[in-house]
PDB file of C-alpha atoms in Angstrom:
ATOM      1  CA  MET V  10      48.177 185.666  43.678  1.00 45.00           C
ATOM      2  CA  HIS V  11      50.047 188.734  43.128  1.00 47.00           C
ATOM      3  CA  ARG V  12      53.265 186.881  44.145  1.00 51.00           C
ATOM      4  CA  ASN V  13      52.854 184.264  41.560  1.00 55.00           C
ATOM      5  CA  TRP V  14      52.037 186.897  38.825  1.00 55.00           C
ATOM      6  CA  PHE V  15      55.153 188.610  39.701  1.00 56.00           C
ATOM      7  CA  TRP V  16      57.440 185.747  39.514  1.00 61.00           C
ATOM      8  CA  GLY V  17      55.729 184.418  36.296  1.00 64.00           C
ATOM      9  CA  VAL V  18      56.305 187.674  34.438  1.00 60.00           C
ATOM     10  CA  PHE V  19      59.809 187.728  35.711  1.00 63.00           C
ATOM     11  CA  LEU V  20      60.602 184.182  34.494  1.00 68.00           C
ATOM     12  CA  VAL V  21      59.043 184.942  31.223  1.00 67.00           C
ATOM     13  CA  LEU V  22      61.262 188.018  30.784  1.00 64.00           C
ATOM     14  CA  ALA V  23      64.270 186.475  32.072  1.00 67.00           C
ATOM     15  CA  ALA V  24      64.038 183.792  29.425  1.00 71.00           C
ATOM     16  CA  GLY V  25      63.986 186.447  26.774  1.00 67.00           C
ATOM     17  CA  ILE V  26      67.053 188.024  28.248  1.00 63.00           C
ATOM     18  CA  LEU V  27      68.879 184.731  28.581  1.00 64.00           C
ATOM     19  CA  VAL V  28      68.292 183.901  24.852  1.00 67.00           C
ATOM     20  CA  THR V  29      69.167 187.362  23.543  1.00 63.00           C
ATOM     21  CA  SER V  30      72.447 187.441  25.556  1.00 61.00           C
ATOM     22  CA  GLN V  31      73.508 184.207  24.283  1.00 61.00           C
ATOM     23  CA  LEU V  32      72.723 185.036  20.670  1.00 62.00           C
ATOM     24  CA  GLY V  33      75.037 188.196  20.956  1.00 61.00           C
ATOM     25  CA  ILE V  34      72.195 190.684  20.526  1.00 56.00           C
ATOM     26  CA  LEU V  35      73.054 192.387  23.853  1.00 54.00           C
ATOM     27  CA  THR V  36      76.209 194.574  23.481  1.00 52.00           C
ATOM     28  CA  TYR V  37      77.634 193.393  26.812  1.00 54.00           C
ATOM     29  CA  HIS V  38      78.296 189.546  27.061  1.00 58.00           C
ATOM     30  CA  ILE V  39      77.490 187.996  30.433  1.00 62.00           C
ATOM     31  CA  GLY V  40      78.248 184.338  31.417  1.00 66.00           C
ATOM     32  CA  PHE V  41      75.245 182.222  31.626  1.00 64.00           C
ATOM     33  CA  TRP V  42      75.422 181.319  35.271  1.00 70.00           C
ATOM     34  CA  THR V  43      76.347 185.057  36.189  1.00 73.00           C
ATOM     35  CA  LEU V  44      73.333 186.047  34.188  1.00 70.00           C
ATOM     36  CA  LEU V  45      71.117 183.694  35.941  1.00 72.00           C
ATOM     37  CA  VAL V  46      72.104 184.758  39.456  1.00 77.00           C
ATOM     38  CA  ALA V  47      71.919 188.546  38.449  1.00 77.00           C
ATOM     39  CA  MET V  48      68.468 187.895  37.330  1.00 77.00           C
ATOM     40  CA  PHE V  49      67.392 186.396  40.598  1.00 79.00           C
ATOM     41  CA  LEU V  50      69.072 189.201  42.529  1.00 79.00           C
ATOM     42  CA  VAL V  51      67.163 191.615  40.426  1.00 79.00           C
ATOM     43  CA  ALA V  52      63.792 189.906  41.313  1.00 77.00           C
ATOM     44  CA  ALA V  53      64.740 189.832  44.868  1.00 76.00           C
ATOM     45  CA  LEU V  54      65.569 193.474  44.693  1.00 77.00           C
ATOM     46  CA  VAL V  55      62.179 194.560  43.270  1.00 76.00           C
ATOM     47  CA  GLU V  56      60.203 192.397  45.784  1.00 71.00           C
ATOM     48  CA  SER V  57      62.186 193.965  48.699  1.00 72.00           C
ATOM     49  CA  LEU V  58      61.339 197.317  47.482  1.00 72.00           C
ATOM     50  CA  ILE V  59      57.651 196.255  47.120  1.00 66.00           C
ATOM     51  CA  HIS V  60      57.532 195.035  50.707  1.00 64.00           C
ATOM     52  CA  PHE V  61      60.036 197.731  52.051  1.00 67.00           C
ATOM     53  CA  ALA V  62      62.556 195.196  53.209  1.00 73.00           C
ATOM     54  CA  VAL V  63      65.770 197.173  53.989  1.00 77.00           C
ATOM     55  CA  SER V  64      68.164 194.134  54.179  1.00 78.00           C
ATOM     56  CA  GLY V  65      66.813 192.471  51.069  1.00 78.00           C
ATOM     57  CA  THR V  66      67.010 195.834  49.093  1.00 83.00           C
ATOM     58  CA  VAL V  67      70.611 196.496  50.347  1.00 87.00           C
ATOM     59  CA  PHE V  68      72.040 193.153  50.014  1.00 86.00           C
ATOM     60  CA  SER V  69      70.607 192.611  46.577  1.00 85.00           C
ATOM     61  CA  LEU V  70      72.386 195.725  45.464  1.00 89.00           C
ATOM     62  CA  ALA V  71      75.537 194.536  47.255  1.00 89.00           C
ATOM     63  CA  PHE V  72      75.654 191.143  45.363  1.00 89.00           C
ATOM     64  CA  LEU V  73      74.780 192.762  42.083  1.00 86.00           C
ATOM     65  CA  ALA V  74      77.663 195.314  42.675  1.00 89.00           C
ATOM     66  CA  ILE V  75      80.038 192.404  43.334  1.00 89.00           C
ATOM     67  CA  ILE V  76      78.996 190.380  40.203  1.00 85.00           C
ATOM     68  CA  PHE V  77      79.220 193.640  37.965  1.00 83.00           C
ATOM     69  CA  ALA V  78      82.108 195.331  39.747  1.00 84.00           C
ATOM     70  CA  LYS V  79      84.190 195.666  36.418  1.00 82.00           C
ATOM     71  CA  PRO V  80      81.673 197.468  34.214  1.00 78.00           C
ATOM     72  CA  LEU V  81      80.632 199.503  37.046  1.00 80.00           C
ATOM     73  CA  GLY V  82      84.251 200.600  37.835  1.00 84.00           C
ATOM     74  CA  ILE V  83      84.530 199.548  41.471  1.00 86.00           C
ATOM     75  CA  ALA V  84      86.629 196.488  40.810  1.00 83.00           C
ATOM     76  CA  ALA V  85      89.156 197.840  43.311  1.00 85.00           C
ATOM     77  CA  LEU V  86      86.623 197.110  46.159  1.00 85.00           C
ATOM     78  CA  ALA V  87      87.169 193.648  47.599  1.00 86.00           C
ATOM     79  CA  PRO V  88      83.805 191.711  48.006  1.00 88.00           C
ATOM     80  CA  TRP V  89      84.139 191.622  51.647  1.00 89.00           C
ATOM     81  CA  THR V  90      84.306 195.427  51.826  1.00 89.00           C
ATOM     82  CA  ILE V  91      80.950 195.561  49.797  1.00 89.00           C
ATOM     83  CA  LEU V  92      79.245 193.141  51.898  1.00 88.00           C
ATOM     84  CA  GLY V  93      80.615 194.766  55.275  1.00 88.00           C
ATOM     85  CA  ALA V  94      79.225 198.192  53.943  1.00 90.00           C
ATOM     86  CA  ALA V  95      76.055 196.481  53.205  1.00 87.00           C
ATOM     87  CA  LEU V  96      75.743 194.903  56.789  1.00 85.00           C
ATOM     88  CA  LEU V  97      76.543 198.426  58.311  1.00 85.00           C
ATOM     89  CA  LEU V  98      74.128 200.148  55.866  1.00 86.00           C
ATOM     90  CA  THR V  99      71.336 197.663  56.635  1.00 81.00           C
ATOM     91  CA  ALA V 100      71.818 198.122  60.444  1.00 78.00           C
ATOM     92  CA  GLY V 101      71.779 201.913  60.375  1.00 78.00           C
ATOM     93  CA  LEU V 102      68.777 202.099  57.971  1.00 77.00           C
ATOM     94  CA  SER V 103      66.679 199.618  59.757  1.00 70.00           C
ATOM     95  CA  MET V 104      66.982 201.671  62.898  1.00 66.00           C
ATOM     96  CA  ILE V 105      66.386 204.988  61.278  1.00 65.00           C
ATOM     97  CA  ILE V 106      63.674 204.482  58.616  1.00 61.00           C
ATOM     98  CA  LYS V 107      61.910 201.197  59.539  1.00 53.00           C
ATOM     99  CA  PRO V 108      58.538 201.689  58.307  1.00 49.00           C
ATOM    100  CA  ARG V 109      56.261 201.387  61.353  1.00 46.00           C
ATOM    101  CA  TRP V 110      53.262 202.533  59.118  1.00 41.00           C
ATOM    102  CA  ARG V 111      53.538 199.120  57.436  1.00 48.00           C
ATOM    103  CA  TRP V 112      52.677 197.346  60.615  1.00 46.00           C
ATOM    104  CA  ARG V 113      49.883 199.606  61.444  1.00 46.00           C
ATOM    105  CA  ARG V 114      48.495 198.910  57.995  1.00 46.00           C
ATOM    106  CA  GLN V 115      48.456 195.232  58.416  1.00 49.00           C
ATOM    107  CA  VAL V 116      46.918 194.891  62.211  1.00 46.00           C
ATOM    108  CA  ARG V 117      45.243 197.777  63.806  1.00 48.00           C
ATOM    109  CA  PHE V 118      46.570 197.184  67.263  1.00 44.00           C
ATOM    110  CA  ALA V 119      50.001 197.780  66.028  1.00 48.00           C
ATOM    111  CA  GLU V 120      49.296 201.535  66.264  1.00 44.00           C
ATOM    112  CA  LYS V 121      50.937 200.928  69.714  1.00 46.00           C
ATOM    113  CA  SER V 122      54.292 202.569  69.654  1.00 37.00           C
ATOM    114  CA  TRP V 123      57.109 200.369  69.490  1.00 40.00           C
ATOM    115  CA  HIS V 124      58.944 202.995  71.907  1.00 42.00           C
ATOM    116  CA  HIS V 125      55.963 202.204  74.537  1.00 44.00           C
ATOM    117  CA  GLY V 126      55.890 198.493  73.993  1.00 46.00           C
ATOM    118  CA  ASP V 127      57.923 195.369  75.163  1.00 50.00           C
ATOM    119  CA  ASN V 128      61.422 196.877  74.060  1.00 49.00           C
ATOM    120  CA  HIS V 129      64.899 195.448  74.852  1.00 44.00           C
ATOM    121  CA  HIS V 130      68.211 196.805  73.410  1.00 43.00           C
ATOM    122  CA  TRP V 131      71.812 195.678  74.088  1.00 40.00           C
ATOM    123  CA  GLN V 132      71.206 193.596  77.207  1.00 43.00           C
ATOM    124  CA  GLU V 133      71.553 190.044  78.596  1.00 44.00           C
ATOM    125  CA  GLU V 134      68.789 187.634  77.608  1.00 50.00           C
ATOM    126  CA  ASP V 135      65.645 188.691  79.661  1.00 63.00           C
ATOM    127  CA  ILE V 136      62.741 186.515  80.433  1.00 69.00           C
ATOM    128  CA  ALA V 137      59.206 187.729  81.285  1.00 67.00           C
ATOM    129  CA  SER V 138      55.514 186.928  80.843  1.00 69.00           C
ATOM    130  CA  LEU V 139      52.962 188.811  78.871  1.00 70.00           C
ATOM    131  CA  THR V 140      49.408 188.598  80.040  1.00 69.00           C
ATOM    132  CA  GLU V 141      47.608 190.873  77.317  1.00 70.00           C
ATOM    133  CA  ASP V 142      45.184 189.632  74.707  1.00 71.00           C
ATOM    134  CA  ASP V 143      47.258 191.874  72.192  1.00 78.00           C
ATOM    135  CA  ALA V 144      50.819 191.445  72.767  1.00 82.00           C
ATOM    136  CA  VAL V 145      53.769 193.325  71.411  1.00 84.00           C
ATOM    137  CA  VAL V 146      57.327 192.190  71.487  1.00 86.00           C
ATOM    138  CA  ASN V 147      60.162 194.230  70.090  1.00 84.00           C
ATOM    139  CA  VAL V 148      63.828 192.904  70.439  1.00 85.00           C
ATOM    140  CA  ASN V 149      66.722 194.831  69.017  1.00 79.00           C
ATOM    141  CA  MET V 150      70.280 193.636  69.180  1.00 76.00           C
ATOM    142  CA  SER V 151      69.447 191.326  72.271  1.00 81.00           C
ATOM    143  CA  SER V 152      67.779 187.867  73.065  1.00 86.00           C
ATOM    144  CA  SER V 153      64.504 187.701  74.760  1.00 88.00           C
ATOM    145  CA  ILE V 154      62.031 185.082  76.171  1.00 90.00           C
ATOM    146  CA  ARG V 155      58.370 185.733  76.309  1.00 90.00           C
ATOM    147  CA  TYR V 156      55.724 183.660  77.906  1.00 91.00           C
ATOM    148  CA  LEU V 157      52.252 184.589  76.670  1.00 90.00           C
ATOM    149  CA  GLN V 158      49.303 184.058  78.931  1.00 87.00           C
ATOM    150  CA  SER V 159      45.836 184.900  77.924  1.00 87.00           C
ATOM    151  CA  THR V 160      42.085 183.593  78.024  1.00 89.00           C
ATOM    152  CA  ASN V 161      41.262 185.453  74.962  1.00 90.00           C
ATOM    153  CA  PHE V 162      44.294 185.766  72.805  1.00 89.00           C
ATOM    154  CA  GLN V 163      43.635 187.702  69.659  1.00 88.00           C
ATOM    155  CA  ARG V 164      46.858 189.299  68.345  1.00 87.00           C
ATOM    156  CA  ALA V 165      50.607 189.551  68.646  1.00 89.00           C
ATOM    157  CA  ALA V 166      53.354 191.607  66.861  1.00 89.00           C
ATOM    158  CA  ILE V 167      56.878 190.157  67.124  1.00 90.00           C
ATOM    159  CA  ARG V 168      59.747 192.157  65.683  1.00 87.00           C
ATOM    160  CA  VAL V 169      63.349 191.276  65.822  1.00 87.00           C
ATOM    161  CA  ASN V 170      66.358 193.171  64.546  1.00 81.00           C
ATOM    162  CA  MET V 171      69.795 191.551  64.849  1.00 79.00           C
ATOM    163  CA  GLY V 172      68.503 189.394  67.830  1.00 85.00           C
ATOM    164  CA  ASN V 173      66.466 186.433  68.861  1.00 90.00           C
ATOM    165  CA  ALA V 174      63.067 185.964  70.250  1.00 92.00           C
ATOM    166  CA  LYS V 175      61.462 182.903  71.886  1.00 93.00           C
ATOM    167  CA  VAL V 176      57.842 183.300  72.293  1.00 93.00           C
ATOM    168  CA  TYR V 177      55.554 180.421  74.002  1.00 93.00           C
ATOM    169  CA  LEU V 178      52.027 180.315  73.381  1.00 91.00           C
ATOM    170  CA  ASP V 179      51.390 177.070  74.899  1.00 87.00           C
ATOM    171  CA  ASN V 180      49.469 178.481  77.714  1.00 87.00           C
ATOM    172  CA  VAL V 181      47.168 180.553  75.666  1.00 88.00           C
ATOM    173  CA  ALA V 182      43.427 180.169  74.991  1.00 89.00           C
ATOM    174  CA  LEU V 183      42.399 181.484  71.587  1.00 90.00           C
ATOM    175  CA  SER V 184      39.683 184.014  70.909  1.00 88.00           C
ATOM    176  CA  GLU V 185      36.648 182.359  69.288  1.00 88.00           C
ATOM    177  CA  ASP V 186      37.547 184.426  65.946  1.00 89.00           C
ATOM    178  CA  GLY V 187      41.001 183.024  66.069  1.00 89.00           C
ATOM    179  CA  ALA V 188      44.247 185.128  66.213  1.00 91.00           C
ATOM    180  CA  THR V 189      46.796 187.021  64.142  1.00 91.00           C
ATOM    181  CA  ILE V 190      50.662 186.819  64.789  1.00 92.00           C
ATOM    182  CA  LEU V 191      52.551 189.446  62.880  1.00 90.00           C
ATOM    183  CA  VAL V 192      56.431 188.675  62.469  1.00 91.00           C
ATOM    184  CA  ASP V 193      59.250 190.819  61.342  1.00 87.00           C
ATOM    185  CA  ALA V 194      62.689 189.509  61.546  1.00 87.00           C
ATOM    186  CA  SER V 195      65.813 191.226  60.128  1.00 82.00           C
ATOM    187  CA  PHE V 196      69.214 189.717  60.781  1.00 81.00           C
ATOM    188  CA  GLY V 197      67.659 187.620  63.684  1.00 86.00           C
ATOM    189  CA  GLY V 198      65.397 184.774  64.543  1.00 92.00           C
ATOM    190  CA  ILE V 199      61.958 184.071  65.907  1.00 94.00           C
ATOM    191  CA  GLU V 200      60.903 180.975  67.417  1.00 95.00           C
ATOM    192  CA  LEU V 201      57.179 180.456  68.124  1.00 95.00           C
ATOM    193  CA  TYR V 202      56.011 177.525  70.364  1.00 94.00           C
ATOM    194  CA  LEU V 203      52.692 176.631  69.450  1.00 93.00           C
ATOM    195  CA  PRO V 204      50.125 174.014  70.613  1.00 91.00           C
ATOM    196  CA  ARG V 205      50.067 171.296  68.153  1.00 89.00           C
ATOM    197  CA  THR V 206      46.374 171.386  67.910  1.00 89.00           C
ATOM    198  CA  TRP V 207      46.103 174.770  66.557  1.00 90.00           C
ATOM    199  CA  ASN V 208      45.137 175.557  62.900  1.00 91.00           C
ATOM    200  CA  ILE V 209      47.946 177.418  61.534  1.00 91.00           C
ATOM    201  CA  GLU V 210      47.898 179.359  58.314  1.00 91.00           C
ATOM    202  CA  THR V 211      51.178 181.073  57.264  1.00 91.00           C
ATOM    203  CA  ASP V 212      51.759 183.967  54.740  1.00 88.00           C
ATOM    204  CA  VAL V 213      55.286 185.272  55.330  1.00 88.00           C
ATOM    205  CA  ASP V 214      57.275 187.004  52.974  1.00 83.00           C
ATOM    206  CA  THR V 215      60.981 185.742  52.834  1.00 81.00           C
ATOM    207  CA  ASN V 216      63.957 187.800  51.313  1.00 74.00           C
ATOM    208  CA  PHE V 217      67.167 185.778  52.005  1.00 74.00           C
ATOM    209  CA  GLY V 218      65.235 184.332  55.059  1.00 80.00           C
ATOM    210  CA  ALA V 219      63.312 181.101  55.839  1.00 87.00           C
ATOM    211  CA  VAL V 220      60.289 179.915  57.628  1.00 91.00           C
ATOM    212  CA  GLY V 221      60.415 176.332  58.915  1.00 91.00           C
ATOM    213  CA  GLU V 222      58.423 173.951  61.095  1.00 91.00           C
ATOM    214  CA  LYS V 223      59.406 171.501  63.859  1.00 91.00           C
ATOM    215  CA  GLY V 224      57.340 168.901  65.467  1.00 86.00           C
ATOM    216  CA  VAL V 225      54.056 167.246  64.483  1.00 85.00           C
ATOM    217  CA  GLN V 226      50.934 169.246  64.074  1.00 83.00           C
ATOM    218  CA  GLU V 227      47.742 167.722  64.864  1.00 81.00           C
ATOM    219  CA  THR V 228      45.124 170.051  63.447  1.00 72.00           C
ATOM    220  CA  GLY V 229      41.434 169.813  63.966  1.00 72.00           C
ATOM    221  CA  ASP V 230      38.364 171.786  64.101  1.00 77.00           C
ATOM    222  CA  GLY V 231      38.726 175.199  65.950  1.00 79.00           C
ATOM    223  CA  PRO V 232      39.805 178.688  65.397  1.00 87.00           C
ATOM    224  CA  VAL V 233      42.517 179.652  62.871  1.00 90.00           C
ATOM    225  CA  VAL V 234      45.758 181.320  63.679  1.00 92.00           C
ATOM    226  CA  ARG V 235      47.230 183.471  60.998  1.00 92.00           C
ATOM    227  CA  ILE V 236      50.889 184.119  60.868  1.00 93.00           C
ATOM    228  CA  GLN V 237      51.733 186.948  58.597  1.00 90.00           C
ATOM    229  CA  GLY V 238      54.762 189.393  58.033  1.00 87.00           C
ATOM    230  CA  SER V 239      58.407 189.220  56.612  1.00 85.00           C
ATOM    231  CA  VAL V 240      61.935 187.634  57.099  1.00 87.00           C
ATOM    232  CA  SER V 241      65.120 189.276  55.857  1.00 80.00           C
ATOM    233  CA  PHE V 242      68.214 187.480  56.513  1.00 79.00           C
ATOM    234  CA  GLY V 243      66.597 185.657  59.263  1.00 85.00           C
ATOM    235  CA  SER V 244      64.450 182.891  60.145  1.00 91.00           C
ATOM    236  CA  VAL V 245      61.050 182.041  61.806  1.00 93.00           C
ATOM    237  CA  SER V 246      60.569 178.738  63.468  1.00 93.00           C
ATOM    238  CA  LEU V 247      57.166 177.217  64.140  1.00 95.00           C
ATOM    239  CA  ILE V 248      57.481 174.660  66.946  1.00 93.00           C
ATOM    240  CA  TYR V 249      54.558 172.577  67.748  1.00 93.00           C
ATOM    241  CA  VAL V 250      54.566 171.455  71.414  1.00 89.00           C
TER     242      VAL V 250
END
């Protein structure tokens, strides 16, 4: 609802700016396609700030800097220099100021500290099983495979920063009240292997990211599994098995 309202207002304002720029009302003339791209970058920037998405914020600013390099007086900087700096800045800020409270606000069980959760950094791909009803997976600059095993699965939080996580939930029995899976992917990918008979509802914010599905889903009566969170310069794949 709020997302539709934001984009609706933005498109109305964008139409006004587009018309006034072409009529010469604005003092600085901008080409049609340049202005169009810039408007969507500004929208992505605002939405990233709202959702505290570090990568979306930094790269929106980086692309805007490339487009308006001349009026900003930074034409001497090559685009790859700006993008390289944005990549390093994103990685650094994601490690330093990743808003953990955002996770705590969305699901109570995420109050478990990531420092005491299922953490993996700079190592070869590791494989393990988790038997908790409330599972936590935190992957940072590595690759991880997790097999969840639970007779009363309720919640899972999966965060990936510059890495990849494969999480298998095909050997899980859902709670009668359903379950919530919270995902947060930055410069990485999350693959969720889900039973095809589960009822899935997705509400994932994407900032230069994507959410996709593979396989055939055979929904029926039963608990609902809600997949929520955000993706920035990454992907979340729902694979039905």
